[in-house]
Amino acid sequence: IGEIYVTQSNQYDEGRKSIDRAMSILRDAKDIPSKKELVFTLTMLANHARDEGDTALVMSLATECLSVRDLIPEDKRIENKEGLSYAARILIESYVEEDNLGAACDLFRKERGELDADHDLAPVLGHIGCLLADHGNFADAKELFDEALDIFNNAENAGGSAWICRCRGEMYLGQERFNLALNEYGDALSYRAVAAERMRTAAASIDLARVYHRIGNHVREDTCWKDFT
């Protein structure tokens, strides 16, 4: 009942009352199904807190979530691996948003084997890669970007592949390696077209226009703006 209120209506406070009662019972329970249910509940609340921009609450809930998960024997996690470890992704991405490279990398090294390869690993690789690039660690950033792109390509996730290409393009643009930036933005544009993401396809055209403007190729810049409009 509480989950319905929280996730499908605007009655968060009412839903939270029900959830708090449920969590009180689940925290006292010793059985594995109850611990799993507590993990899922904490994850849902962490997601909601992230949507609300409450980073401190996100980190508190996600940290508790992983602590509860660690009480579950590994052989009992397999069938619910993605859901039980999703809080690790939430927490890593929160560290990235806080520009806390050390904490993000430490948690990633600890949790990498727990992250679901098909859904969570590639996005985390991309986010940490962006933070590494922001801190000037371009070689390690490229390594993570390359791995993320392979995962997205193997999953035929064109939107994810486009995002990684744009991340690499931003990295190269910051280094004024304009030809490499153009290649990456061009690949991002191609992936966006495959994914049929109209607004993001337009944004990819703008990325190309930015580079052409920087290098003084205003003819190609104008062409990109025409593609955008």
GROMACS .gro file of C-alpha atoms in nm:
model
  229
    1ILE     CA    1   0.000   0.000   0.000
    2GLY     CA    2   0.277   0.242   0.093
    3GLU     CA    3   0.464   0.172  -0.231
    4ILE     CA    4   0.156   0.254  -0.435
    5TYR     CA    5   0.118   0.586  -0.255
    6VAL     CA    6   0.487   0.672  -0.299
    7THR     CA    7   0.541   0.565  -0.658
    8GLN     CA    8   0.203   0.619  -0.822
    9SER     CA    9   0.051   0.918  -0.649
   10ASN     CA   10   0.137   1.246  -0.483
   11GLN     CA   11   0.053   1.113  -0.138
   12TYR     CA   12   0.412   1.047  -0.027
   13ASP     CA   13   0.357   1.132   0.339
   14GLU     CA   14   0.064   0.893   0.366
   15GLY     CA   15   0.257   0.622   0.186
   16ARG     CA   16   0.561   0.672   0.405
   17LYS     CA   17   0.354   0.599   0.716
   18SER     CA   18   0.268   0.255   0.579
   19ILE     CA   19   0.624   0.195   0.463
   20ASP     CA   20   0.771   0.291   0.801
   21ARG     CA   21   0.541   0.042   0.973
   22ALA     CA   22   0.646  -0.228   0.726
   23MET     CA   23   1.016  -0.148   0.765
   24SER     CA   24   0.991  -0.167   1.142
   25ILE     CA   25   0.870  -0.526   1.106
   26LEU     CA   26   1.124  -0.611   0.836
   27ARG     CA   27   1.417  -0.471   1.035
   28ASP     CA   28   1.329  -0.702   1.326
   29ALA     CA   29   1.284  -1.009   1.106
   30LYS     CA   30   1.569  -1.258   1.067
   31ASP     CA   31   1.458  -1.453   0.759
   32ILE     CA   32   1.609  -1.401   0.413
   33PRO     CA   33   1.285  -1.303   0.232
   34SER     CA   34   1.230  -1.021   0.484
   35LYS     CA   35   1.584  -0.894   0.438
   36LYS     CA   36   1.536  -0.894   0.060
   37GLU     CA   37   1.209  -0.706   0.095
   38LEU     CA   38   1.380  -0.450   0.319
   39VAL     CA   39   1.651  -0.401   0.054
   40PHE     CA   40   1.390  -0.344  -0.216
   41THR     CA   41   1.200  -0.099   0.005
   42LEU     CA   42   1.511   0.100   0.093
   43THR     CA   43   1.607   0.110  -0.276
   44MET     CA   44   1.265   0.247  -0.370
   45LEU     CA   45   1.294   0.519  -0.106
   46ALA     CA   46   1.648   0.605  -0.219
   47ASN     CA   47   1.524   0.643  -0.575
   48HIS     CA   48   1.246   0.873  -0.457
   49ALA     CA   49   1.492   1.079  -0.254
   50ARG     CA   50   1.714   1.111  -0.561
   51ASP     CA   51   1.418   1.234  -0.764
   52GLU     CA   52   1.359   1.492  -0.491
   53GLY     CA   53   1.725   1.599  -0.493
   54ASP     CA   54   1.786   1.498  -0.130
   55THR     CA   55   2.142   1.367  -0.167
   56ALA     CA   56   2.203   1.317   0.204
   57LEU     CA   57   1.894   1.097   0.236
   58VAL     CA   58   1.987   0.907  -0.080
   59MET     CA   59   2.327   0.821   0.062
   60SER     CA   60   2.184   0.722   0.400
   61LEU     CA   61   1.920   0.492   0.250
   62ALA     CA   62   2.153   0.339  -0.010
   63THR     CA   63   2.422   0.274   0.251
   64GLU     CA   64   2.173   0.099   0.480
   65CYS     CA   65   2.046  -0.094   0.181
   66LEU     CA   66   2.391  -0.237   0.105
   67SER     CA   67   2.446  -0.318   0.473
   68VAL     CA   68   2.125  -0.523   0.478
   69ARG     CA   69   2.216  -0.690   0.148
   70ASP     CA   70   2.550  -0.797   0.294
   71LEU     CA   71   2.361  -0.992   0.561
   72ILE     CA   72   2.213  -1.211   0.288
   73PRO     CA   73   2.433  -1.511   0.196
   74GLU     CA   74   2.576  -1.480  -0.155
   75ASP     CA   75   2.413  -1.800  -0.276
   76LYS     CA   76   2.074  -1.650  -0.183
   77ARG     CA   77   2.132  -1.330  -0.385
   78ILE     CA   78   2.171  -1.483  -0.730
   79GLU     CA   79   1.809  -1.476  -0.844
   80ASN     CA   80   1.764  -1.116  -0.728
   81LYS     CA   81   2.116  -0.987  -0.797
   82GLU     CA   82   2.013  -0.680  -0.998
   83GLY     CA   83   1.756  -0.557  -0.747
   84LEU     CA   84   1.963  -0.635  -0.440
   85SER     CA   85   2.266  -0.440  -0.564
   86TYR     CA   86   2.097  -0.151  -0.743
   87ALA     CA   87   2.166   0.066  -0.438
   88ALA     CA   88   2.537   0.039  -0.521
   89ARG     CA   89   2.471   0.212  -0.851
   90ILE     CA   90   2.262   0.479  -0.677
   91LEU     CA   91   2.537   0.543  -0.422
   92ILE     CA   92   2.820   0.552  -0.679
   93GLU     CA   93   2.628   0.795  -0.899
   94SER     CA   94   2.557   1.011  -0.595
   95TYR     CA   95   2.929   1.028  -0.522
   96VAL     CA   96   2.986   1.126  -0.886
   97GLU     CA   97   2.729   1.405  -0.855
   98GLU     CA   98   2.910   1.523  -0.542
   99ASP     CA   99   3.244   1.521  -0.731
  100ASN     CA  100   3.378   1.268  -0.481
  101LEU     CA  101   3.606   1.071  -0.713
  102GLY     CA  102   3.780   0.875  -0.437
  103ALA     CA  103   3.459   0.747  -0.280
  104ALA     CA  104   3.304   0.666  -0.619
  105CYS     CA  105   3.607   0.465  -0.731
  106ASP     CA  106   3.647   0.287  -0.397
  107LEU     CA  107   3.285   0.174  -0.393
  108PHE     CA  108   3.300   0.076  -0.760
  109ARG     CA  109   3.602  -0.148  -0.699
  110LYS     CA  110   3.422  -0.309  -0.406
  111GLU     CA  111   3.087  -0.354  -0.578
  112ARG     CA  112   3.184  -0.422  -0.938
  113GLY     CA  113   3.122  -0.794  -0.910
  114GLU     CA  114   2.778  -0.731  -0.761
  115LEU     CA  115   2.656  -0.489  -1.029
  116ASP     CA  116   2.424  -0.634  -1.290
  117ALA     CA  117   2.625  -0.638  -1.614
  118ASP     CA  118   2.330  -0.583  -1.847
  119HIS     CA  119   2.165  -0.293  -1.662
  120ASP     CA  120   2.396  -0.124  -1.412
  121LEU     CA  121   2.763  -0.180  -1.496
  122ALA     CA  122   2.778   0.023  -1.819
  123PRO     CA  123   2.605   0.333  -1.676
  124VAL     CA  124   2.835   0.327  -1.372
  125LEU     CA  125   3.142   0.292  -1.596
  126GLY     CA  126   3.021   0.593  -1.795
  127HIS     CA  127   2.956   0.813  -1.493
  128ILE     CA  128   3.291   0.736  -1.332
  129GLY     CA  129   3.461   0.785  -1.668
  130CYS     CA  130   3.311   1.133  -1.692
  131LEU     CA  131   3.433   1.220  -1.343
  132LEU     CA  132   3.781   1.087  -1.419
  133ALA     CA  133   3.789   1.302  -1.733
  134ASP     CA  134   3.678   1.605  -1.533
  135HIS     CA  135   3.975   1.542  -1.303
  136GLY     CA  136   4.214   1.513  -1.596
  137ASN     CA  137   4.263   1.136  -1.580
  138PHE     CA  138   4.196   1.087  -1.949
  139ALA     CA  139   4.362   0.748  -1.998
  140ASP     CA  140   4.157   0.576  -1.726
  141ALA     CA  141   3.844   0.758  -1.841
  142LYS     CA  142   3.888   0.631  -2.196
  143GLU     CA  143   3.938   0.277  -2.067
  144LEU     CA  144   3.606   0.290  -1.879
  145PHE     CA  145   3.427   0.456  -2.172
  146ASP     CA  146   3.553   0.185  -2.409
  147GLU     CA  147   3.431  -0.092  -2.179
  148ALA     CA  148   3.092   0.076  -2.134
  149LEU     CA  149   3.053   0.118  -2.511
  150ASP     CA  150   3.124  -0.251  -2.568
  151ILE     CA  151   2.856  -0.344  -2.316
  152PHE     CA  152   2.597  -0.108  -2.466
  153ASN     CA  153   2.678  -0.225  -2.820
  154ASN     CA  154   2.648  -0.591  -2.723
  155ALA     CA  155   2.312  -0.514  -2.565
  156GLU     CA  156   2.208  -0.321  -2.880
  157ASN     CA  157   2.137  -0.021  -2.659
  158ALA     CA  158   2.182   0.260  -2.912
  159GLY     CA  159   2.086   0.530  -2.663
  160GLY     CA  160   2.351   0.412  -2.417
  161SER     CA  161   2.612   0.391  -2.693
  162ALA     CA  162   2.529   0.745  -2.805
  163TRP     CA  163   2.573   0.873  -2.450
  164ILE     CA  164   2.919   0.717  -2.418
  165CYS     CA  165   3.028   0.856  -2.755
  166ARG     CA  166   2.914   1.201  -2.641
  167CYS     CA  167   3.109   1.159  -2.315
  168ARG     CA  168   3.420   1.077  -2.514
  169GLY     CA  169   3.351   1.370  -2.745
  170GLU     CA  170   3.330   1.606  -2.448
  171MET     CA  171   3.657   1.469  -2.316
  172TYR     CA  172   3.835   1.522  -2.648
  173LEU     CA  173   3.682   1.866  -2.694
  174GLY     CA  174   3.816   1.968  -2.354
  175GLN     CA  175   4.160   1.856  -2.470
  176GLU     CA  176   4.115   2.048  -2.799
  177ARG     CA  177   4.155   1.724  -2.991
  178PHE     CA  178   3.897   1.843  -3.238
  179ASN     CA  179   3.914   1.564  -3.498
  180LEU     CA  180   3.859   1.299  -3.233
  181ALA     CA  181   3.574   1.504  -3.086
  182LEU     CA  182   3.411   1.528  -3.430
  183ASN     CA  183   3.438   1.151  -3.474
  184GLU     CA  184   3.276   1.082  -3.138
  185TYR     CA  185   2.995   1.336  -3.185
  186GLY     CA  186   2.936   1.197  -3.533
  187ASP     CA  187   2.904   0.845  -3.392
  188ALA     CA  188   2.671   0.976  -3.121
  189LEU     CA  189   2.453   1.133  -3.390
  190SER     CA  190   2.437   0.801  -3.577
  191TYR     CA  191   2.340   0.611  -3.263
  192ARG     CA  192   2.072   0.868  -3.177
  193ALA     CA  193   1.922   0.825  -3.524
  194VAL     CA  194   1.909   0.448  -3.474
  195ALA     CA  195   1.743   0.496  -3.136
  196ALA     CA  196   1.491   0.734  -3.297
  197GLU     CA  197   1.546   0.989  -3.020
  198ARG     CA  198   1.446   1.304  -3.203
  199MET     CA  199   1.538   1.565  -2.942
  200ARG     CA  200   1.867   1.399  -2.857
  201THR     CA  201   1.946   1.358  -3.225
  202ALA     CA  202   1.906   1.734  -3.256
  203ALA     CA  203   2.130   1.784  -2.953
  204ALA     CA  204   2.397   1.569  -3.121
  205SER     CA  205   2.384   1.800  -3.422
  206ILE     CA  206   2.442   2.094  -3.188
  207ASP     CA  207   2.747   1.918  -3.043
  208LEU     CA  208   2.894   1.889  -3.391
  209ALA     CA  209   2.816   2.255  -3.459
  210ARG     CA  210   3.005   2.354  -3.144
  211VAL     CA  211   3.321   2.184  -3.266
  212TYR     CA  212   3.296   2.327  -3.617
  213HIS     CA  213   3.254   2.671  -3.461
  214ARG     CA  214   3.567   2.619  -3.252
  215ILE     CA  215   3.778   2.525  -3.555
  216GLY     CA  216   3.631   2.799  -3.773
  217ASN     CA  217   3.450   2.574  -4.022
  218HIS     CA  218   3.136   2.784  -4.039
  219VAL     CA  219   3.000   2.615  -4.350
  220ARG     CA  220   2.979   2.280  -4.172
  221GLU     CA  221   2.858   2.458  -3.859
  222ASP     CA  222   2.567   2.611  -4.055
  223THR     CA  223   2.485   2.269  -4.199
  224CYS     CA  224   2.460   2.122  -3.849
  225TRP     CA  225   2.229   2.401  -3.738
  226LYS     CA  226   2.010   2.340  -4.043
  227ASP     CA  227   1.995   1.971  -3.954
  228PHE     CA  228   1.893   2.075  -3.603
  229THR     CA  229   1.607   2.296  -3.723
   0.00000   0.00000   0.00000
